[in-house]
PDB file of C-alpha atoms in Angstrom:
ATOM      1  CA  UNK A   1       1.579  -3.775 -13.227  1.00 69.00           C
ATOM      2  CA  UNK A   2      -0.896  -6.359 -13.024  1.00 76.00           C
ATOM      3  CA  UNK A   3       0.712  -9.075 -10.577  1.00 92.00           C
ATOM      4  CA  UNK A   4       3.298  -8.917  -7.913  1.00 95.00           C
ATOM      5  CA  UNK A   5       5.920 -11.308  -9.712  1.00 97.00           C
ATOM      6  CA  UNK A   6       6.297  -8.342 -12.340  1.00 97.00           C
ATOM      7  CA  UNK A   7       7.041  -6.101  -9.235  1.00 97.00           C
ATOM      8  CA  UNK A   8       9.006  -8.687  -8.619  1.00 98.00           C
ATOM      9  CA  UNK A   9      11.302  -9.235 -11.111  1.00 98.00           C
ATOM     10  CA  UNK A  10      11.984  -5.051 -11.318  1.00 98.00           C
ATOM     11  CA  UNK A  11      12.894  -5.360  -8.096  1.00 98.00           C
ATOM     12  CA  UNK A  12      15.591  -8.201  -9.649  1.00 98.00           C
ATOM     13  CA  UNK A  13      16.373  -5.849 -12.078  1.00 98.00           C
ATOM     14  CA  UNK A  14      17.586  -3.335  -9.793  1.00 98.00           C
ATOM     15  CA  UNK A  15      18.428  -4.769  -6.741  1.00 98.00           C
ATOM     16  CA  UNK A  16      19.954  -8.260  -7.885  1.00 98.00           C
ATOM     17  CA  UNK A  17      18.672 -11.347  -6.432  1.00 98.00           C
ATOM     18  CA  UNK A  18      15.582 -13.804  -6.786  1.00 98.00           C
ATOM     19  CA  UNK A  19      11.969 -12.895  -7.080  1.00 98.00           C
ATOM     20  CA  UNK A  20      11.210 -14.577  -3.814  1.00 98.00           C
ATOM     21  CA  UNK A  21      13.370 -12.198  -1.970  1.00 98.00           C
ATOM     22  CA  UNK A  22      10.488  -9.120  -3.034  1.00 98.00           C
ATOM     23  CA  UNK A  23       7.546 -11.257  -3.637  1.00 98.00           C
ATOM     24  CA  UNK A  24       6.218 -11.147   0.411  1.00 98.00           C
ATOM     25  CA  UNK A  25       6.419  -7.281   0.214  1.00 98.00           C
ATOM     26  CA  UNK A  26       4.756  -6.458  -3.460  1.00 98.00           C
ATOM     27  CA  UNK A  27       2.343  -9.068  -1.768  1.00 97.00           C
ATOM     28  CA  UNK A  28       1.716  -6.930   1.051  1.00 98.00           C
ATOM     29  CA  UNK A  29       0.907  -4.096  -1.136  1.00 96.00           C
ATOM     30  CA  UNK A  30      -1.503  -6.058  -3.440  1.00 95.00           C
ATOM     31  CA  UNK A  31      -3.182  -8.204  -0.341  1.00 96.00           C
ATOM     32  CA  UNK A  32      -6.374  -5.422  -0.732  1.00 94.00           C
ATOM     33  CA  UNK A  33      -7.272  -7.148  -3.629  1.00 93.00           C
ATOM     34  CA  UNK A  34      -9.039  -9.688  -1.538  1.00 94.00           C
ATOM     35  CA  UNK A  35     -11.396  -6.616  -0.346  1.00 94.00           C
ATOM     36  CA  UNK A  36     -12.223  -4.813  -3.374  1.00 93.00           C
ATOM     37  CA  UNK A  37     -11.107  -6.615  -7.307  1.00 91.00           C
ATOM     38  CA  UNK A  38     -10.202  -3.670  -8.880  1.00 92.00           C
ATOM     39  CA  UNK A  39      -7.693  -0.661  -9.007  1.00 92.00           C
ATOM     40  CA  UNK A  40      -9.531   1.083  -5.735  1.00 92.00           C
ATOM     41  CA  UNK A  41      -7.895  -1.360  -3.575  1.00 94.00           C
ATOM     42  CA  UNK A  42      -4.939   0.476  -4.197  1.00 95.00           C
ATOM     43  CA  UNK A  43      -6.312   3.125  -1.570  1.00 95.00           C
ATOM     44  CA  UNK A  44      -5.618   0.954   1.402  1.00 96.00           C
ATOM     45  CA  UNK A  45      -1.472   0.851   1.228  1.00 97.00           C
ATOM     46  CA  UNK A  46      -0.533   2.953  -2.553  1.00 97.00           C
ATOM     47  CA  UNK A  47       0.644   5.596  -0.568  1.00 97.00           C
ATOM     48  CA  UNK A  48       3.408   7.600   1.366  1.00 98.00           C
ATOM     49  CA  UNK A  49       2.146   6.418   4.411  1.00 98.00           C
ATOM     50  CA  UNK A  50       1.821   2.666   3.007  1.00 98.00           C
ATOM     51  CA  UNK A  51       5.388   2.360   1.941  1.00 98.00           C
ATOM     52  CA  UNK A  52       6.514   3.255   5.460  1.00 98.00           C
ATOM     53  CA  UNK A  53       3.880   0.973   7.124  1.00 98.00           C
ATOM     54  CA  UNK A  54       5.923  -1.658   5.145  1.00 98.00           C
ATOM     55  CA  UNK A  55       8.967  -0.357   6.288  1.00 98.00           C
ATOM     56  CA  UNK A  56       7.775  -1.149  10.006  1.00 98.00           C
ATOM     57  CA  UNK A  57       6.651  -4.855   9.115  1.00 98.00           C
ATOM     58  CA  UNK A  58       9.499  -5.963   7.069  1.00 98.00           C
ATOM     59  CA  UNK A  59      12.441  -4.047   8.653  1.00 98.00           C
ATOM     60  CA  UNK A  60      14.359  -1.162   6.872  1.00 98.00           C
ATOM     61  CA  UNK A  61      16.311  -3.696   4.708  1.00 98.00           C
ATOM     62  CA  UNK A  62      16.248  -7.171   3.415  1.00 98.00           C
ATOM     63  CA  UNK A  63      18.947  -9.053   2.742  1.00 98.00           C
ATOM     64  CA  UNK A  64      18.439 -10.690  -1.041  1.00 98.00           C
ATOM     65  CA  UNK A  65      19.524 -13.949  -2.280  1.00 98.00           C
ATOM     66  CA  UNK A  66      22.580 -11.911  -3.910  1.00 98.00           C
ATOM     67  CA  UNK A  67      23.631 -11.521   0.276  1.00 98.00           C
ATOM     68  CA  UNK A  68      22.813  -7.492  -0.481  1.00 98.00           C
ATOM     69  CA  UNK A  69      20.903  -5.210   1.517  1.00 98.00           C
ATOM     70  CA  UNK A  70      17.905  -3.506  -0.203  1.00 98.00           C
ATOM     71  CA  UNK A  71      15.965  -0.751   1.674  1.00 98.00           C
ATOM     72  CA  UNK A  72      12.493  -1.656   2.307  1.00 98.00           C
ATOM     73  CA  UNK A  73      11.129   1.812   1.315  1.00 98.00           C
ATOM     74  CA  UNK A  74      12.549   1.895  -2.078  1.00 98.00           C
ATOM     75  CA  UNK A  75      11.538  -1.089  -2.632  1.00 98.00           C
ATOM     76  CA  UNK A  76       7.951   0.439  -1.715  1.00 98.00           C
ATOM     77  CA  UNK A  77       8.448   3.319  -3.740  1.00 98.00           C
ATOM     78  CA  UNK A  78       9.369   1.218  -6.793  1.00 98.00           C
ATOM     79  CA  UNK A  79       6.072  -0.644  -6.244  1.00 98.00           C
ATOM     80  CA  UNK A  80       3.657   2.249  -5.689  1.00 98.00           C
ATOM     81  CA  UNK A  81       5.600   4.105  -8.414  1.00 97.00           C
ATOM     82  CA  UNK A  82       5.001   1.236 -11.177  1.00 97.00           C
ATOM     83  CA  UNK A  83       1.549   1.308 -10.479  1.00 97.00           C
ATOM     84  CA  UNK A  84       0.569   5.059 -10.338  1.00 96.00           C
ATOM     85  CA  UNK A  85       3.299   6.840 -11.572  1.00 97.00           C
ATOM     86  CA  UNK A  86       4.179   8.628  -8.236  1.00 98.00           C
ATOM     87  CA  UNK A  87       3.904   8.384  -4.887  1.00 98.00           C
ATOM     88  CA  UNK A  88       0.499  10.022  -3.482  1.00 98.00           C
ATOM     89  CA  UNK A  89      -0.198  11.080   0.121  1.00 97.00           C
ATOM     90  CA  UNK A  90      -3.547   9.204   1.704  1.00 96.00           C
ATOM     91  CA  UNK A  91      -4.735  12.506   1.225  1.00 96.00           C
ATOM     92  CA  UNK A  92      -4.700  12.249  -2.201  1.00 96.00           C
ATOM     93  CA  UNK A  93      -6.872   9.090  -1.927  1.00 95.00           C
ATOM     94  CA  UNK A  94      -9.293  10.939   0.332  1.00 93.00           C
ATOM     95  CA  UNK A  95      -9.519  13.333  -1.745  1.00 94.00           C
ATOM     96  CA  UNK A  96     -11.349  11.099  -4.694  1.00 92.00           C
ATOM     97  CA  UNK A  97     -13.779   9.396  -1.335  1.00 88.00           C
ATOM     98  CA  UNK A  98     -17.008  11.184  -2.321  1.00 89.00           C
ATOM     99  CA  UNK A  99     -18.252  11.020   1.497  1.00 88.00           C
ATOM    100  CA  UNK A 100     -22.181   9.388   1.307  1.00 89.00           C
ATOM    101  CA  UNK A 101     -24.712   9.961   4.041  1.00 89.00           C
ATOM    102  CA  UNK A 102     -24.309   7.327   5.951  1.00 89.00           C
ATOM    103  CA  UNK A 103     -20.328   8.303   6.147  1.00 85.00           C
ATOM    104  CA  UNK A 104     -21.372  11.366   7.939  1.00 86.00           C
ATOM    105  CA  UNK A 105     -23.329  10.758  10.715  1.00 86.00           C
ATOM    106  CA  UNK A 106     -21.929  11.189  14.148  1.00 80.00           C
ATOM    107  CA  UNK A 107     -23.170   9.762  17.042  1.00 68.00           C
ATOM    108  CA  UNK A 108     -26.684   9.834  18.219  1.00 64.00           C
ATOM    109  CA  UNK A 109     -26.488  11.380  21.590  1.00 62.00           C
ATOM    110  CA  UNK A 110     -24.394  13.826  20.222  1.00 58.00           C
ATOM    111  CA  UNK A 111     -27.562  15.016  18.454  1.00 56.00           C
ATOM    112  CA  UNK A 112     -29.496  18.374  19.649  1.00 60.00           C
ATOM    113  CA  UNK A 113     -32.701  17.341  21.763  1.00 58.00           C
ATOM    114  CA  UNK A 114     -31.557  13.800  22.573  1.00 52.00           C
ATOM    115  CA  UNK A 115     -30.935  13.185  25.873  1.00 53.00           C
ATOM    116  CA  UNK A 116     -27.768  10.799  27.090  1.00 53.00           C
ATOM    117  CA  UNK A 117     -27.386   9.000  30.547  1.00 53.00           C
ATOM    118  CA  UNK A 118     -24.372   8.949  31.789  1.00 50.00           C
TER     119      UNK A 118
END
Protein backbone atom coordinates (compact mmCIF):
# COMPACT_ATOMS: atom_id res chain seq x y z
CA UNK A 1 0.00 0.00 0.00
CA UNK A 2 1.14 3.31 -0.78
CA UNK A 3 0.00 5.51 2.34
CA UNK A 4 -0.78 4.73 5.89
CA UNK A 5 -4.61 5.81 5.74
CA UNK A 6 -5.05 2.64 3.37
CA UNK A 7 -3.38 0.63 6.27
CA UNK A 8 -5.62 2.39 7.95
CA UNK A 9 -8.84 1.80 6.89
CA UNK A 10 -7.95 -2.34 6.69
CA UNK A 11 -7.29 -2.03 9.98
CA UNK A 12 -11.23 -0.53 10.12
CA UNK A 13 -12.13 -3.26 8.17
CA UNK A 14 -11.12 -5.78 10.54
CA UNK A 15 -10.90 -4.42 13.73
CA UNK A 16 -13.94 -1.85 13.73
CA UNK A 17 -13.36 1.62 14.65
CA UNK A 18 -11.93 4.97 13.08
CA UNK A 19 -8.83 5.39 11.04
CA UNK A 20 -7.31 7.58 13.68
CA UNK A 21 -7.32 4.80 16.13
CA UNK A 22 -4.37 2.86 13.59
CA UNK A 23 -3.06 5.83 11.84
CA UNK A 24 -0.06 6.65 14.75
CA UNK A 25 1.10 2.97 14.37
CA UNK A 26 1.02 2.41 10.29
CA UNK A 27 2.80 5.87 10.84
CA UNK A 28 5.40 4.42 12.85
CA UNK A 29 6.07 1.85 10.32
CA UNK A 30 6.22 4.28 7.32
CA UNK A 31 8.23 7.21 9.42
CA UNK A 32 11.63 5.73 7.34
CA UNK A 33 10.37 7.34 4.51
CA UNK A 34 11.84 10.56 5.72
CA UNK A 35 15.42 8.68 5.40
CA UNK A 36 15.33 6.98 2.21
CA UNK A 37 11.94 7.82 -0.57
CA UNK A 38 11.55 4.60 -1.76
CA UNK A 39 10.57 0.90 -0.93
CA UNK A 40 14.22 0.29 0.93
CA UNK A 41 13.02 2.20 3.80
CA UNK A 42 11.02 -0.63 4.50
CA UNK A 43 14.32 -2.31 5.95
CA UNK A 44 14.36 -0.22 9.06
CA UNK A 45 10.90 -1.63 10.87
CA UNK A 46 9.15 -4.32 7.83
CA UNK A 47 10.09 -6.98 9.91
CA UNK A 48 9.50 -9.62 12.76
CA UNK A 49 11.51 -7.75 14.93
CA UNK A 50 9.74 -4.30 13.84
CA UNK A 51 6.26 -5.41 14.62
CA UNK A 52 7.33 -6.27 18.17
CA UNK A 53 9.39 -3.03 18.57
CA UNK A 54 5.86 -1.53 18.01
CA UNK A 55 4.42 -3.71 20.34
CA UNK A 56 6.82 -2.14 23.11
CA UNK A 57 5.96 1.60 22.09
CA UNK A 58 2.30 1.38 21.73
CA UNK A 59 1.37 -1.28 24.36
CA UNK A 60 0.05 -4.83 23.47
CA UNK A 61 -3.45 -3.42 22.69
CA UNK A 62 -5.28 -0.31 21.81
CA UNK A 63 -8.46 0.39 22.65
CA UNK A 64 -10.41 1.68 19.22
CA UNK A 65 -13.06 4.18 18.90
CA UNK A 66 -15.53 1.02 18.76
CA UNK A 67 -14.28 0.73 22.89
CA UNK A 68 -12.50 -2.79 21.52
CA UNK A 69 -9.20 -4.01 22.19
CA UNK A 70 -6.96 -4.70 19.12
CA UNK A 71 -3.52 -6.35 19.63
CA UNK A 72 -0.76 -4.20 18.62
CA UNK A 73 1.15 -7.03 16.83
CA UNK A 74 -1.55 -7.99 14.51
CA UNK A 75 -2.09 -4.92 13.79
CA UNK A 76 1.79 -4.95 12.77
CA UNK A 77 1.50 -8.01 11.00
CA UNK A 78 -1.44 -6.73 8.93
CA UNK A 79 0.79 -3.76 8.00
CA UNK A 80 4.05 -5.51 7.11
CA UNK A 81 1.89 -8.23 5.49
CA UNK A 82 0.04 -5.65 3.01
CA UNK A 83 3.17 -4.40 1.99
CA UNK A 84 5.39 -7.52 1.35
CA UNK A 85 3.27 -10.28 1.41
CA UNK A 86 4.78 -11.89 4.61
CA UNK A 87 6.47 -11.21 7.44
CA UNK A 88 10.47 -11.35 6.93
CA UNK A 89 13.10 -11.69 9.68
CA UNK A 90 15.85 -8.58 9.64
CA UNK A 91 17.79 -11.27 8.39
CA UNK A 92 16.07 -11.41 5.42
CA UNK A 93 16.79 -7.67 4.89
CA UNK A 94 20.47 -8.27 5.58
CA UNK A 95 20.56 -10.64 3.46
CA UNK A 96 19.83 -8.23 0.18
CA UNK A 97 22.74 -5.42 2.12
CA UNK A 98 25.53 -6.02 -0.42
CA UNK A 99 28.25 -5.01 2.36
CA UNK A 100 30.73 -2.11 0.47
CA UNK A 101 34.25 -1.44 1.63
CA UNK A 102 33.86 1.07 3.70
CA UNK A 103 31.10 -1.24 5.68
CA UNK A 104 33.90 -3.51 6.51
CA UNK A 105 36.55 -1.95 8.07
CA UNK A 106 37.18 -2.48 11.71
CA UNK A 107 39.01 -0.40 13.78
CA UNK A 108 42.42 0.92 13.15
CA UNK A 109 44.40 -0.22 16.07
CA UNK A 110 42.97 -3.38 15.67
CA UNK A 111 45.13 -3.54 12.52
CA UNK A 112 48.47 -5.83 12.39
CA UNK A 113 51.66 -3.50 12.81
CA UNK A 114 49.82 -0.54 14.35
CA UNK A 115 50.64 0.17 17.59
CA UNK A 116 47.78 1.38 20.34
CA UNK A 117 48.43 3.28 23.70
CA UNK A 118 46.57 2.38 26.22
Amino acid sequence: MSHCYYHALSSVKRWGGKPEDYLPLHSWFDESKKIIADPRHRALRHHAEGIFMLETIFGVTILNSDGRDVPVRLIGEQHVTEDLGRIPSFADWARQIQPAPWMLRGNPADSPGLETSH
